[in-house]
mmCIF file of N, CA and C in Angstrom:
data_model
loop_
_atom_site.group_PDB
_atom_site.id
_atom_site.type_symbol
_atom_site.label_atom_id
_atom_site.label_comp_id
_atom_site.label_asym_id
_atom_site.label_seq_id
_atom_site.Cartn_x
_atom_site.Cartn_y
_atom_site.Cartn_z
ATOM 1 N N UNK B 1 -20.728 -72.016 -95.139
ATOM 2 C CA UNK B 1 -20.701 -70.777 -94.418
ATOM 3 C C UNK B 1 -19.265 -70.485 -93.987
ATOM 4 N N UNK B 2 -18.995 -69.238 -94.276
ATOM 5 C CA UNK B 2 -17.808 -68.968 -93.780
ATOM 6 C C UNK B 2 -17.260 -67.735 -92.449
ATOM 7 N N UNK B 3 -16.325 -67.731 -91.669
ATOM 8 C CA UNK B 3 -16.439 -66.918 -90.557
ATOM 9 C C UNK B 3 -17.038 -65.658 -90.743
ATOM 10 N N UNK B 4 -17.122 -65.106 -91.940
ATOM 11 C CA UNK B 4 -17.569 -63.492 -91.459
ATOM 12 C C UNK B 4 -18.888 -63.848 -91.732
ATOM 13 N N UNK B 5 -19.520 -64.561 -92.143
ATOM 14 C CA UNK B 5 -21.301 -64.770 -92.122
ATOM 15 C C UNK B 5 -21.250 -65.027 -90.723
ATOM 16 N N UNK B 6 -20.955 -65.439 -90.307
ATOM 17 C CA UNK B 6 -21.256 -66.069 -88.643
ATOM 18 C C UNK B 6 -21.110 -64.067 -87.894
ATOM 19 N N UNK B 7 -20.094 -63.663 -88.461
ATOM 20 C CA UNK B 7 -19.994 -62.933 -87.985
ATOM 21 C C UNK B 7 -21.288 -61.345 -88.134
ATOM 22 N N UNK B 8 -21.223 -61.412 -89.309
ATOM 23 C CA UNK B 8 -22.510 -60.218 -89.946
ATOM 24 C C UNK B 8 -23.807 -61.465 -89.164
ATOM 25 N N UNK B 9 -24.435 -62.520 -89.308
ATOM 26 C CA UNK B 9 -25.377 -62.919 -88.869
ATOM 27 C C UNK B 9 -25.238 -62.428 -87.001
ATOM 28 N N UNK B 10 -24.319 -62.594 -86.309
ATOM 29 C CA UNK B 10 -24.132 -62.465 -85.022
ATOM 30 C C UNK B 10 -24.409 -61.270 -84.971
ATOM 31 N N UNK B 11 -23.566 -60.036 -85.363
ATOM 32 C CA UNK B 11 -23.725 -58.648 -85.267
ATOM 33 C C UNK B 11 -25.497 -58.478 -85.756
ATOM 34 N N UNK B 12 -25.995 -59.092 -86.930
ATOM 35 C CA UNK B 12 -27.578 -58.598 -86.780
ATOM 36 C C UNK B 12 -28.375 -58.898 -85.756
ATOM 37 N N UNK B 13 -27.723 -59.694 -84.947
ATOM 38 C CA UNK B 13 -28.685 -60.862 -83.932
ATOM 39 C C UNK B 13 -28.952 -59.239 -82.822
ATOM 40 N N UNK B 14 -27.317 -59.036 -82.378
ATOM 41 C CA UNK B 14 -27.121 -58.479 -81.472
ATOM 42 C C UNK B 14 -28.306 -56.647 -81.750
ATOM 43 N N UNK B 15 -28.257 -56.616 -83.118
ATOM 44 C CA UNK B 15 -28.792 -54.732 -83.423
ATOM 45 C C UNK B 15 -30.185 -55.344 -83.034
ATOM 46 N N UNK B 16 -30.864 -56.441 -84.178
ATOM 47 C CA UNK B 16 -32.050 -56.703 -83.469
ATOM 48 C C UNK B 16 -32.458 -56.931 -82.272
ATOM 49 N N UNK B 17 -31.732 -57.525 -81.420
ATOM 50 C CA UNK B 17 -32.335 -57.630 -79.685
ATOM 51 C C UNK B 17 -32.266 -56.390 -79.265
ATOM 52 N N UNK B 18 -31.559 -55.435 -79.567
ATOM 53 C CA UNK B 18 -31.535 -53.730 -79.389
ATOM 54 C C UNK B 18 -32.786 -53.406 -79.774
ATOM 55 N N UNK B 19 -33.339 -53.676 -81.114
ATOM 56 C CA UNK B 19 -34.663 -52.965 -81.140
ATOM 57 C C UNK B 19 -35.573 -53.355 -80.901
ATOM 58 N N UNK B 20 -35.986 -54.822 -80.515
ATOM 59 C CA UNK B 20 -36.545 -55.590 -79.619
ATOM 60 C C UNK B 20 -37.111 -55.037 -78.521
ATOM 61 N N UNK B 21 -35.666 -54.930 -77.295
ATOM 62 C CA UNK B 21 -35.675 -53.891 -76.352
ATOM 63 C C UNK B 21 -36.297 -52.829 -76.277
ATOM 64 N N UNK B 22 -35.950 -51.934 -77.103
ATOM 65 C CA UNK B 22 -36.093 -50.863 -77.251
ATOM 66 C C UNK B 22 -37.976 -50.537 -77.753
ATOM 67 N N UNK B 23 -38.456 -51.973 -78.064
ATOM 68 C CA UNK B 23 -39.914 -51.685 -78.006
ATOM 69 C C UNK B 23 -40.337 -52.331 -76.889
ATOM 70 N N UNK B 24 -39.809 -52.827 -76.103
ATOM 71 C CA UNK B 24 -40.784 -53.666 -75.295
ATOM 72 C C UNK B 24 -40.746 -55.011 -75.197
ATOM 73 N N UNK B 25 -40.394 -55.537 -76.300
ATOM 74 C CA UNK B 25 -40.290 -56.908 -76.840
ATOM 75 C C UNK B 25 -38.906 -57.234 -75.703
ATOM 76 N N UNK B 26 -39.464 -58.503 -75.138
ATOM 77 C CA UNK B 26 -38.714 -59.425 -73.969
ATOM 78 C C UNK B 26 -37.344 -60.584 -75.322
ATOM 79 N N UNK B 27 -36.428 -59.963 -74.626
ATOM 80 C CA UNK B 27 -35.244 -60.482 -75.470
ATOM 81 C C UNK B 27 -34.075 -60.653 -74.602
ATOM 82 N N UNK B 28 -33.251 -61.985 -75.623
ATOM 83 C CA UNK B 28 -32.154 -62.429 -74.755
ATOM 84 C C UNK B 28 -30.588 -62.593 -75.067
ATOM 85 N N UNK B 29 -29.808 -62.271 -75.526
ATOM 86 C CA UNK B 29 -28.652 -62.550 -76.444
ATOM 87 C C UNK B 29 -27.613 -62.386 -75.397
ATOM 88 N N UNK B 30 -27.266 -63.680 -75.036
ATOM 89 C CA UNK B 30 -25.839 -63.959 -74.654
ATOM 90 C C UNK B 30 -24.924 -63.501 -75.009
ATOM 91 N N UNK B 31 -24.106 -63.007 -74.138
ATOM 92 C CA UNK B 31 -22.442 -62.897 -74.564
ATOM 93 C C UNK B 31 -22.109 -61.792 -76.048
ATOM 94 N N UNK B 32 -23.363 -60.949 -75.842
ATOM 95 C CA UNK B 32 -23.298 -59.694 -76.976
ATOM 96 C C UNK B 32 -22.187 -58.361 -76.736
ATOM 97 N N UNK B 33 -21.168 -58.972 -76.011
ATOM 98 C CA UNK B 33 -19.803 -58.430 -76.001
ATOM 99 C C UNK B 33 -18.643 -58.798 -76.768
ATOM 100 N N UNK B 34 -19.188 -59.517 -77.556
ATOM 101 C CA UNK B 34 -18.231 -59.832 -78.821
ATOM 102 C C UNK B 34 -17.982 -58.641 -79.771
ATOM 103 N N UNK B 35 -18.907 -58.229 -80.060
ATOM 104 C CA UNK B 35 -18.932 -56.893 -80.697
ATOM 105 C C UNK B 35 -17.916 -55.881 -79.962
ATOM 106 N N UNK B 36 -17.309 -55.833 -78.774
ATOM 107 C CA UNK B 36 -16.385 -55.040 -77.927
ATOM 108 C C UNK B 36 -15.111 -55.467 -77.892
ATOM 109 N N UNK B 37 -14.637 -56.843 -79.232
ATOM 110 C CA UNK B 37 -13.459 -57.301 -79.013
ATOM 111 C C UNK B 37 -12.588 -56.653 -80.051
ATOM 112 N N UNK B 38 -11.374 -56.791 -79.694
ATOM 113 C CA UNK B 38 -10.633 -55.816 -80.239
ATOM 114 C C UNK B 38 -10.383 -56.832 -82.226
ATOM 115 N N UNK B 39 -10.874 -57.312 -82.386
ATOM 116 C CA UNK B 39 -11.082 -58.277 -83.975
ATOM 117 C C UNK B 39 -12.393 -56.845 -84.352
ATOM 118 N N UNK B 40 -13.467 -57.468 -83.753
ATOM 119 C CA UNK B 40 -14.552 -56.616 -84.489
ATOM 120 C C UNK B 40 -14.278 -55.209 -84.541
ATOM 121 N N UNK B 41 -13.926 -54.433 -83.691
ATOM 122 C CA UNK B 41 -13.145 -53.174 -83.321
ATOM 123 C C UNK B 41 -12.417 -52.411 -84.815
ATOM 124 N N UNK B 42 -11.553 -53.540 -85.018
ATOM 125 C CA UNK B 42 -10.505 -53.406 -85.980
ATOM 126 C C UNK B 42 -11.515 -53.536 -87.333
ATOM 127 N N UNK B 43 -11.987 -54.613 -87.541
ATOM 128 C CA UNK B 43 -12.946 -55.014 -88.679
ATOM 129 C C UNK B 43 -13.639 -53.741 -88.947
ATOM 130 N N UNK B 44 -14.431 -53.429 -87.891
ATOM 131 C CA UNK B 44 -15.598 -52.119 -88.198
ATOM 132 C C UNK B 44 -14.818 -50.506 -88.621
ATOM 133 N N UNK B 45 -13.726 -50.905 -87.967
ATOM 134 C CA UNK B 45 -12.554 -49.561 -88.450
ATOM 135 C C UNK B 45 -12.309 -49.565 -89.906
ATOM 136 N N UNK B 46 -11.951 -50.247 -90.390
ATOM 137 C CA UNK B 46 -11.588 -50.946 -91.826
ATOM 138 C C UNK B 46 -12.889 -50.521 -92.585
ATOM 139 N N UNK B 47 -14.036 -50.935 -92.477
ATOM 140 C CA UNK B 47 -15.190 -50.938 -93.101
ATOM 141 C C UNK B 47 -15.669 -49.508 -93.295
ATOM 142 N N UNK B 48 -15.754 -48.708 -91.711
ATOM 143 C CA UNK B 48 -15.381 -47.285 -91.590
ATOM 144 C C UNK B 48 -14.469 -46.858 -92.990
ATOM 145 N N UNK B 49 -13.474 -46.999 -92.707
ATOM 146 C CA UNK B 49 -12.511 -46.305 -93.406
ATOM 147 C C UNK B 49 -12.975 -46.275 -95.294
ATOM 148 N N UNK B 50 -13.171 -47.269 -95.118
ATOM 149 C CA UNK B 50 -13.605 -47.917 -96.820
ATOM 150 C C UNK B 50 -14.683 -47.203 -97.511
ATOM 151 N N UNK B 51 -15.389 -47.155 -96.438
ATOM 152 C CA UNK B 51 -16.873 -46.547 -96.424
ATOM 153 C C UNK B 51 -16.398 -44.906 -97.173
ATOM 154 N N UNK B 52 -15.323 -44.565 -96.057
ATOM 155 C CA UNK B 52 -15.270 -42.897 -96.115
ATOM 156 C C UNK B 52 -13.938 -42.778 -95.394
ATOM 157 N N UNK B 53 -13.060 -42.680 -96.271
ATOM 158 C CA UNK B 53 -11.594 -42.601 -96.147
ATOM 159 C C UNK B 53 -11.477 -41.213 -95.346
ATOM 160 N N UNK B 54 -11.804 -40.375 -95.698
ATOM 161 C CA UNK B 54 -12.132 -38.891 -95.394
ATOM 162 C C UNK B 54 -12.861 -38.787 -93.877
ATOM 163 N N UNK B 55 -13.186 -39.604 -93.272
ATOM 164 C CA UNK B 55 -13.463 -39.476 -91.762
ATOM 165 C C UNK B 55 -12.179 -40.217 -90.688
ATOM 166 N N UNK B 56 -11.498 -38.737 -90.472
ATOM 167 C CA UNK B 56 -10.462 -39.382 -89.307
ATOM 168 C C UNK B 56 -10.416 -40.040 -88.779
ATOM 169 N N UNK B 57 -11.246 -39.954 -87.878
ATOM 170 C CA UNK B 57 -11.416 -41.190 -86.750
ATOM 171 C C UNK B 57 -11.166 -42.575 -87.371
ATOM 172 N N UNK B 58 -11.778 -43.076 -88.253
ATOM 173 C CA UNK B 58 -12.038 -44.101 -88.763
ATOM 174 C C UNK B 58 -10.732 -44.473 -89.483
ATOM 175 N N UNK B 59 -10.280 -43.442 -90.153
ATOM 176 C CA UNK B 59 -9.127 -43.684 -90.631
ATOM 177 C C UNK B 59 -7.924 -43.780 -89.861
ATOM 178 N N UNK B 60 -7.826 -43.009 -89.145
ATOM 179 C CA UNK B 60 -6.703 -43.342 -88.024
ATOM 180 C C UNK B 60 -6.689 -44.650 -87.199
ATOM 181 N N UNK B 61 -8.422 -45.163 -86.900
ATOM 182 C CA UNK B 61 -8.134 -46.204 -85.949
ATOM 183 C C UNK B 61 -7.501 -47.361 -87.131
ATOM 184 N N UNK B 62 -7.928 -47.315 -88.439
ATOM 185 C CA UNK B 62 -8.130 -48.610 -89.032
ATOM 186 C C UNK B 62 -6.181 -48.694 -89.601
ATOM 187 N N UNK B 63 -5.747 -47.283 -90.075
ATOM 188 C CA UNK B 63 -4.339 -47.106 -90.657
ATOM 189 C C UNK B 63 -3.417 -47.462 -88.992
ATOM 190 N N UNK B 64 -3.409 -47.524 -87.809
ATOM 191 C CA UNK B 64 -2.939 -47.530 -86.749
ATOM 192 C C UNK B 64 -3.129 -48.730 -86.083
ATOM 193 N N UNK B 65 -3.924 -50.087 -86.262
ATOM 194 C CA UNK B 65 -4.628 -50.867 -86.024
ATOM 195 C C UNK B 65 -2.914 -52.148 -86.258
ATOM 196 N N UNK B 66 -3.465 -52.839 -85.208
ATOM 197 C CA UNK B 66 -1.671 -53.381 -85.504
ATOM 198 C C UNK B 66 -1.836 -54.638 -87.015
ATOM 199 N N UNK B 67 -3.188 -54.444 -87.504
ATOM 200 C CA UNK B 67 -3.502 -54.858 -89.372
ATOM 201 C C UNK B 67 -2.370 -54.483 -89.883
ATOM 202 N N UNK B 68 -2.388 -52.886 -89.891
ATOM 203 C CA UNK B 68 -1.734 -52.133 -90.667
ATOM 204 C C UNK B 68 -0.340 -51.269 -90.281
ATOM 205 N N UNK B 69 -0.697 -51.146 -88.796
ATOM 206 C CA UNK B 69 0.808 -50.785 -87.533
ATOM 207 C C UNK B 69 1.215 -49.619 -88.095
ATOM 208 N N UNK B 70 0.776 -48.577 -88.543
ATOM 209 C CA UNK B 70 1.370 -47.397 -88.819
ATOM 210 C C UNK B 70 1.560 -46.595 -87.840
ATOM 211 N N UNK B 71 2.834 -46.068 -87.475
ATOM 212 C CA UNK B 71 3.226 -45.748 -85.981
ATOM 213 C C UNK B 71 2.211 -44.201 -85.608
ATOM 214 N N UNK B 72 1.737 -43.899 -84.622
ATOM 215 C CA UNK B 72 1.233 -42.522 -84.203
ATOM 216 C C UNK B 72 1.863 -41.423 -84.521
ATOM 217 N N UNK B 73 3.652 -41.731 -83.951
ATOM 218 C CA UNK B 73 4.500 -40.235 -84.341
ATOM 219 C C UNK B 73 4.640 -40.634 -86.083
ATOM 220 N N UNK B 74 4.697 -41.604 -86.865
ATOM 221 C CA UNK B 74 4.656 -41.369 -87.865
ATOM 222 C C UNK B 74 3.612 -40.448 -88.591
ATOM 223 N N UNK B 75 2.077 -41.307 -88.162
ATOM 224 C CA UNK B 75 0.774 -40.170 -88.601
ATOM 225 C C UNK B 75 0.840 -39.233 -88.034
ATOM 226 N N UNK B 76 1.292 -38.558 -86.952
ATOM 227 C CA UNK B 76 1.497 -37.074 -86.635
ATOM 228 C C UNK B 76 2.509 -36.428 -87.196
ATOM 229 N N UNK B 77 3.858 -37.112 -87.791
ATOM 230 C CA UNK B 77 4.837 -36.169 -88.737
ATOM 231 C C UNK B 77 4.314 -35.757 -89.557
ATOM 232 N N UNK B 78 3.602 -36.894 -90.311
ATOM 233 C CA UNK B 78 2.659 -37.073 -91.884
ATOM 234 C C UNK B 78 2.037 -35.659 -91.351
ATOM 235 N N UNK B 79 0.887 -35.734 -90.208
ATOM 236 C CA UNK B 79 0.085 -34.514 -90.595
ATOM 237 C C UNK B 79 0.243 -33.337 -90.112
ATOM 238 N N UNK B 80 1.606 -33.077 -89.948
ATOM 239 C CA UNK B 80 2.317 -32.121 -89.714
ATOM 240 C C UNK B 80 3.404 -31.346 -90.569
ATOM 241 N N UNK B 81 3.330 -32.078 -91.439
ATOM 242 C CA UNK B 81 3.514 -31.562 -92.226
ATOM 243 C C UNK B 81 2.939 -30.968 -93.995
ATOM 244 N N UNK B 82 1.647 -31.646 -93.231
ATOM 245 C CA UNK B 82 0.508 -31.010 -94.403
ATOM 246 C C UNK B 82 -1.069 -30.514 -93.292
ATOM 247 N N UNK B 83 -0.589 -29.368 -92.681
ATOM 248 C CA UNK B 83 -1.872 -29.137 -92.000
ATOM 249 C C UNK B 83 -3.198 -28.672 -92.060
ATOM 250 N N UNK B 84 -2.692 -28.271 -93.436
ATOM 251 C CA UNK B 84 -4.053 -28.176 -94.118
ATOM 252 C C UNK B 84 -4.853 -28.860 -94.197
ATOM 253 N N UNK B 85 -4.325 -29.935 -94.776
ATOM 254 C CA UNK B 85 -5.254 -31.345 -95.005
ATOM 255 C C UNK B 85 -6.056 -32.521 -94.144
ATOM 256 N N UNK B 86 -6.988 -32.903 -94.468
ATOM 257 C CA UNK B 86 -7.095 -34.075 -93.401
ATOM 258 C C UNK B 86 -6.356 -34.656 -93.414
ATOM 259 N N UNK B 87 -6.529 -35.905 -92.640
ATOM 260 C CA UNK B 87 -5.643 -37.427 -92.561
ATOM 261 C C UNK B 87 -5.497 -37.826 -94.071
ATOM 262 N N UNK B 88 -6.461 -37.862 -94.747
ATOM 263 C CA UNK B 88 -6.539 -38.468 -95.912
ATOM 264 C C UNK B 88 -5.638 -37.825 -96.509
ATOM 265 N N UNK B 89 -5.688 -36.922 -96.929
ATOM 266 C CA UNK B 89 -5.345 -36.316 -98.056
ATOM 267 C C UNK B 89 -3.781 -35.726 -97.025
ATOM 268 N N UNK B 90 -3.314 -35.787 -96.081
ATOM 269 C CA UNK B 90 -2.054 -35.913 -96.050
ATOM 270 C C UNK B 90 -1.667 -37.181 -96.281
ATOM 271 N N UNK B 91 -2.074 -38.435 -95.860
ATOM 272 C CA UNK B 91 -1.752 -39.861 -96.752
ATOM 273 C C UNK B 91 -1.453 -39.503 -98.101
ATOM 274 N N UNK B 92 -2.231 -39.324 -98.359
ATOM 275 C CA UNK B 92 -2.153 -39.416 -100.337
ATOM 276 C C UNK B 92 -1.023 -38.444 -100.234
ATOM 277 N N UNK B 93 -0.198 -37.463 -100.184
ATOM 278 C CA UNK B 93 0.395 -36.850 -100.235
ATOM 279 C C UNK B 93 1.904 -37.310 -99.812
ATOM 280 N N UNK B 94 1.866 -38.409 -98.385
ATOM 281 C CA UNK B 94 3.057 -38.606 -97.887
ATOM 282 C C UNK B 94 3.183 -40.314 -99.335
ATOM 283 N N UNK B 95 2.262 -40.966 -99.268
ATOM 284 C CA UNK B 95 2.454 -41.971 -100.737
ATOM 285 C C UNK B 95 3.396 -41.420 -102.158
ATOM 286 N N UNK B 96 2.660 -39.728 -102.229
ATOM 287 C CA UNK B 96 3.255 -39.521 -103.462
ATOM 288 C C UNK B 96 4.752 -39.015 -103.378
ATOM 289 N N UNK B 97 4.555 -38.893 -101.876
ATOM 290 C CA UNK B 97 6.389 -38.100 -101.804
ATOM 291 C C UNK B 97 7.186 -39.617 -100.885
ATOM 292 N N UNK B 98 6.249 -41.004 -101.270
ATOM 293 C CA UNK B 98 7.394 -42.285 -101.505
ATOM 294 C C UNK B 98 7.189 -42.987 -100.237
ATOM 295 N N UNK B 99 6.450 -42.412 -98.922
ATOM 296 C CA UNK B 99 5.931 -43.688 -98.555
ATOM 297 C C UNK B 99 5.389 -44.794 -98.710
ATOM 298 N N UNK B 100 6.390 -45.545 -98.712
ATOM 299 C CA UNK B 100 5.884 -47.247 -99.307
ATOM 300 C C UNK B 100 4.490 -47.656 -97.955
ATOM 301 N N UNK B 101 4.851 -47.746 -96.910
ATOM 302 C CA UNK B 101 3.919 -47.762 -95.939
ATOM 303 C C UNK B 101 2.603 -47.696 -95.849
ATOM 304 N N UNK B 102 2.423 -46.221 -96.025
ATOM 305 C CA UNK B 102 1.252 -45.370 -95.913
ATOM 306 C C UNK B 102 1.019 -45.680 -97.437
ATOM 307 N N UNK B 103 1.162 -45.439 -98.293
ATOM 308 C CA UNK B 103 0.902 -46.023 -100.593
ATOM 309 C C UNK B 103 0.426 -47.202 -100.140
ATOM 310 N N UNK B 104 1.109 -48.308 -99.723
ATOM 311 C CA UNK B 104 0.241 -49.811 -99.285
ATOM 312 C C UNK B 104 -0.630 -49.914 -98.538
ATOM 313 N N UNK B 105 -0.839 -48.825 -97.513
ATOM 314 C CA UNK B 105 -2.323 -48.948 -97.015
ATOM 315 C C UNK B 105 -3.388 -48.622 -98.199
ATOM 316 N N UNK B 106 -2.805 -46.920 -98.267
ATOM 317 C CA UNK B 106 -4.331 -46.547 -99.039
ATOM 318 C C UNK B 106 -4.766 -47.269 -100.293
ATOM 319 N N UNK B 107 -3.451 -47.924 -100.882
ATOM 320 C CA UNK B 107 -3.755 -48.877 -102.009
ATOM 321 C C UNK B 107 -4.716 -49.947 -101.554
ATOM 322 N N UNK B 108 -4.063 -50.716 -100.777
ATOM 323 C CA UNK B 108 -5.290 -51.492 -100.616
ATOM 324 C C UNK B 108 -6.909 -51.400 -100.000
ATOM 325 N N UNK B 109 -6.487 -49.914 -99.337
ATOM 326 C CA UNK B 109 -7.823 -49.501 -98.842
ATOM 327 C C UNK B 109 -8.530 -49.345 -100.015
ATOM 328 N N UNK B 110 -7.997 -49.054 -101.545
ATOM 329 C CA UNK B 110 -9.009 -48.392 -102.621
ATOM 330 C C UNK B 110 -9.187 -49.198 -103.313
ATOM 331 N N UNK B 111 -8.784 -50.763 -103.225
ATOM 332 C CA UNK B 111 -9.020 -52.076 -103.657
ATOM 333 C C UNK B 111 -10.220 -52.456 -103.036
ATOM 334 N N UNK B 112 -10.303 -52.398 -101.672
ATOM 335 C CA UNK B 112 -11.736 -52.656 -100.791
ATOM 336 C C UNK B 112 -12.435 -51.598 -101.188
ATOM 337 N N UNK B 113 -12.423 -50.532 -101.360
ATOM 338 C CA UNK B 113 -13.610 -49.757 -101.844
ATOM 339 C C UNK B 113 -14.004 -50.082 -103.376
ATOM 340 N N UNK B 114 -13.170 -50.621 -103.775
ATOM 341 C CA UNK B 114 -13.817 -51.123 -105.512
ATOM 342 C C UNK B 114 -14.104 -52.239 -105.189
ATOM 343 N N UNK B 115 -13.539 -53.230 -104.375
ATOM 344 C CA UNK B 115 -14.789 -54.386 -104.183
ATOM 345 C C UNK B 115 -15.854 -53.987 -103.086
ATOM 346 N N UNK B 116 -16.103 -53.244 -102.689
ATOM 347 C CA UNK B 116 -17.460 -52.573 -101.250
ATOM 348 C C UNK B 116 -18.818 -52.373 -102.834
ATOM 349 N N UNK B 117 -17.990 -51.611 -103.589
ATOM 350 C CA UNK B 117 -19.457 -51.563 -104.118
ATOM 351 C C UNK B 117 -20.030 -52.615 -105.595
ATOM 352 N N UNK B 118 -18.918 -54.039 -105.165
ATOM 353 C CA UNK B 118 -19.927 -55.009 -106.410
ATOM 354 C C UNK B 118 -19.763 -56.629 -105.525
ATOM 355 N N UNK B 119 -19.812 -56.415 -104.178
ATOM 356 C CA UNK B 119 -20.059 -57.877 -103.304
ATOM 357 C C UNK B 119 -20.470 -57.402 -102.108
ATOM 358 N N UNK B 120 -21.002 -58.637 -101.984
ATOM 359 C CA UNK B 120 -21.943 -58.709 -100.486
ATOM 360 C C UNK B 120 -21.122 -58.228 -98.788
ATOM 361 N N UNK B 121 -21.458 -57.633 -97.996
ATOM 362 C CA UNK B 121 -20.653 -57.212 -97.000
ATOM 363 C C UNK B 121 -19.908 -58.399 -96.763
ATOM 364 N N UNK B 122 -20.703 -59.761 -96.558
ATOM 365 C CA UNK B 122 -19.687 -60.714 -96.209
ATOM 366 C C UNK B 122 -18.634 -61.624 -96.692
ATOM 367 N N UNK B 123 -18.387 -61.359 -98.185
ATOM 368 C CA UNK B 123 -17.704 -61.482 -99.308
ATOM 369 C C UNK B 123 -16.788 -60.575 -99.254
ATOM 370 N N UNK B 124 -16.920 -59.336 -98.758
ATOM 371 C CA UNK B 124 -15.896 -57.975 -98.645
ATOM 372 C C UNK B 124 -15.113 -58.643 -96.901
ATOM 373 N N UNK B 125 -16.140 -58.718 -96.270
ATOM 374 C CA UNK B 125 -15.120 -59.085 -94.913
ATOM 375 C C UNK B 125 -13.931 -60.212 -95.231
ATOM 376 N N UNK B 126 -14.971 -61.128 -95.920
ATOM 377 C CA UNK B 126 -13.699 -62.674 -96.310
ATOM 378 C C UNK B 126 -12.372 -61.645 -96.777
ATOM 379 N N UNK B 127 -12.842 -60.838 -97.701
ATOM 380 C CA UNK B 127 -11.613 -60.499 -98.526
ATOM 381 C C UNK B 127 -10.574 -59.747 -98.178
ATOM 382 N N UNK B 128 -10.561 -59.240 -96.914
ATOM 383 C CA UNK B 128 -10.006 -58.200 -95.883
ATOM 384 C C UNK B 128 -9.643 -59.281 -94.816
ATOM 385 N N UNK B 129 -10.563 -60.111 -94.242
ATOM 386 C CA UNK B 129 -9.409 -61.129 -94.019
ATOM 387 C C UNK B 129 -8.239 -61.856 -94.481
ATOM 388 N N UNK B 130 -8.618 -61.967 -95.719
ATOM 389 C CA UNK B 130 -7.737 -62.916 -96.045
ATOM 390 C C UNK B 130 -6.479 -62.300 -97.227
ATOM 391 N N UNK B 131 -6.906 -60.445 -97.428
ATOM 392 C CA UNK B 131 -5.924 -59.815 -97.607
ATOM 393 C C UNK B 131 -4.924 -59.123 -96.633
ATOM 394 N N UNK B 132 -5.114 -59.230 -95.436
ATOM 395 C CA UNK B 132 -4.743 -58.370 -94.368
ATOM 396 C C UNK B 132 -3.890 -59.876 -93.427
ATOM 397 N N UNK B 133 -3.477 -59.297 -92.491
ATOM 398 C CA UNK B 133 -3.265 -60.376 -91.562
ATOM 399 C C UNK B 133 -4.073 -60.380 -89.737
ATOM 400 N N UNK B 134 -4.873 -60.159 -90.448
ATOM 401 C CA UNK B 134 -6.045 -60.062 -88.915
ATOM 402 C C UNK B 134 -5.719 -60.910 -88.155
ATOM 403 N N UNK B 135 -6.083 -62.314 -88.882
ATOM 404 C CA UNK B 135 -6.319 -63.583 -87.972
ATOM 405 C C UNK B 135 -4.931 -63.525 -87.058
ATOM 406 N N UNK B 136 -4.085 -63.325 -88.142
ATOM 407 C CA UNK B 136 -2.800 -63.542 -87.930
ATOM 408 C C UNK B 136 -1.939 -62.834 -86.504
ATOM 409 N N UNK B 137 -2.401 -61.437 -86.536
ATOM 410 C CA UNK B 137 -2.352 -60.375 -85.361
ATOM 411 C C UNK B 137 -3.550 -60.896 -84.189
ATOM 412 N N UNK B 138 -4.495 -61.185 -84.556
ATOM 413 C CA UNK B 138 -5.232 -61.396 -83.146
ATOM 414 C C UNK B 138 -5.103 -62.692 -82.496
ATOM 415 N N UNK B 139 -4.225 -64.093 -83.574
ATOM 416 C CA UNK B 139 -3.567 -65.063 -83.125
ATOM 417 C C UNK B 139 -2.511 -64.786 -81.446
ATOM 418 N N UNK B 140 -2.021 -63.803 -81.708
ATOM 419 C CA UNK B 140 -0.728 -63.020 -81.645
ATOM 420 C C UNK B 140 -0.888 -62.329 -80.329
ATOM 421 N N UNK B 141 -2.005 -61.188 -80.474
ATOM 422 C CA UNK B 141 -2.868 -60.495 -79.529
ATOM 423 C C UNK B 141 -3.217 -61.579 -78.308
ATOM 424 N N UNK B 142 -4.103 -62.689 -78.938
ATOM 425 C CA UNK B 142 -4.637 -63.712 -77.872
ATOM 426 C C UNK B 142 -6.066 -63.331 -77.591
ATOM 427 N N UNK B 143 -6.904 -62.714 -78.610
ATOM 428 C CA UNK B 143 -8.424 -62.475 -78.732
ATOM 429 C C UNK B 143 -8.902 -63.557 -79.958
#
């Protein structure tokens, strides 16, 4: 077993005692504030993003995330100067006019979306760990 099974098994523990609850059913899960740490935070941003590059939110937290550290006034020059566009598609735009930065995110963001749809969620988390420097930043962080 490896950390992100612990981790997808934990996160199901925690949805099921929710619906547990939520019928009636007497339930107990300790310390189900793990899910509120700034690791899972970041993780679920990422997954977000992968999922659907094209939803801001998701994309901003996960491209801004100190994973990836893309500065705020940077993503606000970026989308200021294509206001038409979403987030996304001013990314793709600031890549093609030579951001190395922002090109190495979405690149590897479109590497995780070609592995999202032929491995298991927790085979995709390993692989985002251990392409990214998570551990490495939340070493760092102190979470």
């Amino acid at each position: 077993m490896v950390v992100s099974d612990v981790v997808v098994k934990i996160f199901f523990v925690v949805v099921f005692a929710d619906v547990f609850a939520r019928c009636g059913i007497p339930v107990s899960v300790e310390n189900a504030d793990f899910i509120k740490t700034a690791e899972i935070q970041i993780i679920i941003s990422i997954l977000k993003a992968i999922d659907n590059p094209t939803n801001d939110i998701s994309l901003l937290a996960a491209a801004s995330s100190p994973v990836f550290g893309i500065d705020f006034d940077k993503i606000a020059a970026i989308k200021a100067s294509n206001r038409s566009e979403r987030i996304y598609g001013s990314f793709v735009l600031a890549a093609k006019n030579g951001d190395a930065e922002v090109g190495n995110f979405l690149n590897l963001l479109k590497s995780f979306q070609k592995l999202s749809v032929t491995m298991p969620l927790s085979e995709l988390i390993d692989e985002i760990y251990s392409r990214t420097s998570l551990i490495e930043v939340m070493c760092v962080i102190g979470e």
